[in-house]
Short mmCIF file of C-alpha atoms and ligand atoms in Angstrom, two decimals:
data_model
loop_
_atom_site.label_atom_id
_atom_site.label_comp_id
_atom_site.label_asym_id
_atom_site.label_seq_id
_atom_site.Cartn_x
_atom_site.Cartn_y
_atom_site.Cartn_z
CA MET R 111 0.00 0.00 0.00
CA GLU R 112 1.15 3.51 -0.79
CA TYR R 113 0.22 6.48 1.34
CA ASP R 114 -0.16 9.75 -0.53
CA VAL R 115 -1.62 13.14 0.30
CA LYS R 116 -5.13 11.81 -0.39
CA TYR R 117 -4.66 9.06 2.18
CA PHE R 118 -3.54 11.54 4.85
CA ASP R 119 -6.41 13.84 3.95
CA ARG R 120 -8.89 10.96 4.49
CA PHE R 121 -7.17 10.06 7.74
CA VAL R 122 -7.34 13.59 9.14
CA ARG R 123 -11.00 13.95 8.12
CA ILE R 124 -11.96 10.66 9.77
CA PHE R 125 -10.01 11.52 12.93
CA ALA R 126 -11.63 14.97 13.02
CA LYS R 127 -15.09 13.42 12.59
CA TYR R 128 -14.47 11.03 15.51
CA LEU R 129 -13.17 13.84 17.71
CA THR R 130 -16.21 15.98 17.00
CA GLU R 131 -18.62 13.05 17.50
CA ASN R 132 -16.90 12.18 20.79
CA LYS R 133 -16.57 15.73 22.09
CA GLU R 134 -19.00 15.14 24.97
CA TYR R 135 -17.61 11.69 25.79
CA LEU R 136 -13.98 12.86 25.93
CA THR R 137 -15.04 15.85 27.99
CA GLN R 138 -16.91 13.61 30.47
CA LEU R 139 -13.84 11.37 30.83
CA ASP R 140 -11.69 14.44 31.48
CA ALA R 141 -14.25 15.87 33.93
CA ALA R 142 -13.80 12.76 36.10
CA ILE R 143 -10.01 13.03 36.48
CA GLY R 144 -9.01 16.38 34.96
CA ASP R 145 -10.61 19.70 34.13
CA GLY R 146 -13.19 18.54 31.61
CA ASP R 147 -11.78 20.14 28.49
CA HIS R 148 -10.21 17.29 26.48
CA GLY R 149 -13.22 16.88 24.16
CA ILE R 150 -13.56 20.63 23.73
CA ASN R 151 -9.82 20.98 23.07
CA MET R 152 -9.66 18.18 20.51
CA ASP R 153 -12.84 19.25 18.73
CA ARG R 154 -11.52 22.80 18.43
CA GLY R 155 -8.23 21.48 17.06
CA ALA R 156 -10.01 19.23 14.58
CA ARG R 157 -12.16 22.06 13.26
CA THR R 158 -9.18 24.43 12.98
CA ALA R 159 -7.21 21.77 11.10
CA LEU R 160 -10.05 21.17 8.63
CA GLU R 161 -10.52 24.90 8.05
CA ARG R 162 -6.83 25.35 7.26
CA LEU R 163 -6.71 22.29 5.00
CA GLY R 164 -9.65 23.75 3.10
CA THR R 165 -7.93 27.08 2.44
CA MET R 166 -4.33 25.89 2.09
CA ASN R 167 -4.95 22.85 -0.11
CA PRO R 168 -1.69 20.96 0.58
CA LYS R 169 -0.11 18.93 -2.21
CA THR R 170 2.18 16.59 -0.28
CA PRO R 171 1.90 14.45 2.89
CA ARG R 172 4.57 16.60 4.53
CA GLU R 173 2.67 19.84 3.90
CA LEU R 174 -0.65 18.38 4.99
CA LEU R 175 0.68 16.92 8.25
CA ARG R 176 2.54 20.14 9.01
CA ILE R 177 -0.62 22.22 8.55
CA VAL R 178 -2.51 19.91 10.92
CA GLY R 179 0.33 19.97 13.46
CA MET R 180 0.50 23.78 13.40
CA ALA R 181 -3.30 24.02 13.69
CA LEU R 182 -3.25 21.80 16.80
CA LEU R 183 -0.30 23.64 18.34
CA SER R 184 -1.94 27.02 17.86
CA SER R 185 -5.57 26.22 18.69
CA VAL R 186 -5.49 23.49 21.36
CA GLY R 187 -4.41 24.43 24.84
CA GLY R 188 -3.50 22.21 27.75
CA ALA R 189 -1.34 19.13 27.57
CA ALA R 190 -3.00 17.54 24.55
CA GLY R 191 -2.41 20.44 22.11
CA PRO R 192 1.39 20.33 22.22
CA LEU R 193 1.39 16.50 22.40
CA TYR R 194 -0.85 15.94 19.36
CA GLY R 195 0.78 18.90 17.59
CA THR R 196 4.11 17.12 18.04
CA VAL R 197 2.65 13.88 16.65
CA PHE R 198 1.75 15.54 13.34
CA MET R 199 4.94 17.64 13.15
CA LYS R 200 7.15 14.59 13.74
CA MET R 201 5.25 12.57 11.14
CA SER R 202 5.62 15.44 8.66
CA MET R 203 9.37 15.69 9.29
CA THR R 204 9.92 11.95 9.05
CA ILE R 205 8.14 11.68 5.70
CA GLY R 206 10.18 14.57 4.29
CA ASN R 207 9.96 15.23 0.55
CA LYS R 208 8.34 11.97 -0.50
CA GLU R 209 5.08 12.25 -2.47
CA LYS R 210 4.11 8.72 -1.42
CA ILE R 211 5.36 6.52 1.37
CA ASP R 212 5.11 2.79 2.05
CA ASP R 213 4.04 0.82 5.12
CA LYS R 214 7.50 0.86 6.66
CA ASP R 215 7.83 4.63 6.22
CA LEU R 216 4.47 5.12 7.94
CA VAL R 217 5.57 2.98 10.89
CA LYS R 218 8.79 4.99 11.17
CA ALA R 219 6.77 8.21 11.15
CA LEU R 220 4.57 6.88 13.95
CA GLU R 221 7.63 5.71 15.88
CA ASN R 222 9.08 9.24 15.70
CA ALA R 223 5.73 10.67 16.76
CA LEU R 224 5.83 8.45 19.87
CA ILE R 225 9.40 9.56 20.59
CA GLY R 226 8.13 13.15 20.32
CA ILE R 227 5.30 12.48 22.79
CA LYS R 228 7.68 10.88 25.28
CA THR R 229 10.36 13.55 24.92
CA LEU R 230 7.82 16.29 25.55
CA GLY R 231 5.65 14.67 28.22
CA LYS R 232 8.20 12.40 29.90
CA ALA R 233 5.51 9.75 30.47
CA GLU R 234 6.17 6.01 30.46
CA VAL R 235 3.75 3.12 30.01
CA GLY R 236 1.62 2.57 33.11
CA GLU R 237 1.30 6.26 34.05
CA LYS R 238 -2.24 6.60 32.64
CA THR R 239 -1.63 8.79 29.59
CA MET R 240 -1.82 8.56 25.80
CA VAL R 241 1.53 6.72 25.92
CA ASP R 242 -0.36 3.68 27.25
CA VAL R 243 -2.00 3.33 23.83
CA TRP R 244 0.77 4.73 21.64
CA GLU R 245 3.70 2.64 22.85
CA PRO R 246 2.16 -0.86 22.56
CA VAL R 247 0.63 -0.02 19.18
CA VAL R 248 3.93 1.33 17.81
CA GLU R 249 5.82 -1.70 19.19
CA PHE R 250 3.27 -4.01 17.55
CA LEU R 251 3.62 -2.14 14.23
CA LYS R 252 7.42 -2.31 14.38
CA GLU R 253 7.31 -6.06 14.94
CA LYS R 254 4.63 -6.82 12.35
CA VAL R 255 5.62 -4.34 9.62
CA LEU R 256 9.35 -3.60 10.01
CA ASN R 257 10.40 -7.13 11.08
CA GLU R 258 7.78 -9.49 9.67
CA GLU R 259 7.02 -7.34 6.60
CA ASN R 260 3.23 -7.42 6.85
CA GLU R 261 1.18 -4.64 5.34
CA ILE R 262 -0.70 -2.43 7.78
CA SER R 263 -3.97 -3.21 5.99
CA GLU R 264 -3.56 -6.91 6.88
CA ILE R 265 -3.25 -6.22 10.61
CA CYS R 266 -5.72 -3.38 11.08
CA ARG R 267 -8.23 -5.44 13.00
CA GLU R 268 -5.49 -6.37 15.48
CA ILE R 269 -4.24 -2.76 15.71
CA ILE R 270 -7.71 -1.46 16.59
CA LYS R 271 -8.27 -4.27 19.10
CA LEU R 272 -4.90 -3.63 20.78
CA ALA R 273 -5.52 0.12 20.97
CA GLU R 274 -8.95 -0.50 22.50
CA GLU R 275 -7.56 -2.97 25.07
CA ARG R 276 -4.80 -0.58 26.09
CA MET R 277 -7.26 2.30 26.33
CA LYS R 278 -9.42 0.23 28.71
CA ALA R 279 -6.33 -0.90 30.61
CA THR R 280 -5.85 2.72 31.77
CA ILE R 281 -9.01 2.39 33.96
CA PRO R 282 -7.34 0.66 36.96
CA MET R 283 -4.14 2.73 36.66
CA GLN R 284 -3.20 5.57 38.97
CA ALA R 285 -2.18 8.66 37.02
CA LYS R 286 1.44 9.72 37.42
CA LYS R 287 1.56 12.47 34.77
CA GLY R 288 -0.62 15.38 33.79
CA ARG R 289 -3.52 16.93 35.65
CA ALA R 290 -5.03 13.57 36.66
CA SER R 291 -1.93 12.83 38.77
CA TYR R 292 -3.03 15.59 41.21
CA LEU R 293 -5.88 13.24 42.24
CA GLY R 294 -3.52 10.50 43.40
CA GLU R 295 -5.47 7.30 44.14
CA ARG R 296 -8.74 8.96 43.18
CA SER R 297 -7.64 8.78 39.54
CA ILE R 298 -8.07 5.00 39.73
CA GLY R 299 -11.25 3.61 38.15
CA HIS R 300 -11.53 6.07 35.25
CA GLN R 301 -10.47 5.73 31.62
CA ASP R 302 -7.82 8.21 30.52
CA PRO R 303 -9.16 10.80 28.03
CA GLY R 304 -5.90 11.09 26.07
CA ALA R 305 -5.65 7.30 25.74
CA THR R 306 -9.21 7.40 24.41
CA SER R 307 -8.49 10.02 21.75
CA SER R 308 -5.34 8.02 20.86
CA TYR R 309 -7.51 4.95 20.26
CA LEU R 310 -9.58 7.11 17.87
CA PHE R 311 -6.33 8.19 16.16
CA PHE R 312 -5.31 4.59 15.34
CA LYS R 313 -8.84 3.58 14.40
CA SER R 314 -8.89 6.50 11.93
CA LEU R 315 -5.49 5.58 10.52
CA CYS R 316 -6.86 2.12 9.71
CA GLU R 317 -10.26 3.23 8.45
CA ALA R 318 -8.63 5.68 6.03
CA LEU R 319 -7.12 2.65 4.25
CA SER R 320 -10.40 1.30 3.06
CA GLU R 321 -12.12 4.30 1.51
P1 ADP V 575 -5.07 19.22 30.19
O1 ADP V 575 -4.73 18.03 31.04
O2 ADP V 575 -3.99 20.24 30.17
O3 ADP V 575 -6.43 19.78 30.53
P2 ADP V 575 -6.26 17.74 28.04
O4 ADP V 575 -7.41 17.59 28.96
O5 ADP V 575 -6.59 18.21 26.67
O6 ADP V 575 -5.15 18.68 28.67
O7 ADP V 575 -5.51 16.33 27.87
C1 ADP V 575 -5.39 15.44 28.93
C2 ADP V 575 -4.68 14.19 28.42
O8 ADP V 575 -3.36 14.49 28.05
C3 ADP V 575 -4.55 13.11 29.46
O9 ADP V 575 -5.70 12.28 29.49
C4 ADP V 575 -3.30 12.35 29.05
O10 ADP V 575 -3.60 11.24 28.21
C5 ADP V 575 -2.54 13.36 28.25
N1 ADP V 575 -1.35 13.78 28.98
C6 ADP V 575 -1.27 14.65 30.00
N2 ADP V 575 0.00 14.80 30.41
C7 ADP V 575 0.75 13.98 29.64
C8 ADP V 575 2.14 13.65 29.56
N3 ADP V 575 3.02 14.24 30.37
N4 ADP V 575 2.54 12.75 28.64
C9 ADP V 575 1.64 12.17 27.81
N5 ADP V 575 0.32 12.42 27.82
C10 ADP V 575 -0.11 13.31 28.73
MG1 MG V 576 -8.12 18.64 30.50
#
């Protein structure tokens, strides 16, 4: 499979649709262990990104991902804005000048996005953040695509299932990073909002393949 600007455009539109549809849900999750703005933040970012894509009409994956990253950085506050902004900026930089990339290139872009998240947020697996979804999914992709040479389209069902499991696995965790960590043990028993939007990210990445 080749990933061109049209693929990334579909991906961003699907992700934006999920964020807008789940605005209330993500906000409720964040209200339980944070300040109740994650859905509002991500929906605002999604709408800003779509507006800019509409006017700027990018011609390459790099340009498109950079526009989305800048839109998120400039319109989304809190922790999630810089973290998701970094995801798209790192992907854009990794892809570089290529008009089309292959499965391995996409995995490398996602790997660099995860490195960006961890460099910025300093969170490790088990601390109840978006890293709890991102790291296992990226490790799975590295094994299946870089080592075993599968195509992403062949393993999408497994990717979505893994992301969903890891999202749910944040429920019994105690938050060690971000606003939820202020609650200490009271953060236990709630699903992490950023892990939830990250699940939607990977679901969108897969769904954009089959349109
Ligand atoms: P804020 O916490 O500033 O209100 P949001 O509500 O938009 O920002 O996002 C909260 C989410 O951000 C959390 O659910 C968590 O997944 C993620 N997050 C917070 N801090 C970090 C961090 N240091 N590293 C990774 N993810 C983080
Ligand atoms: Mg919040």
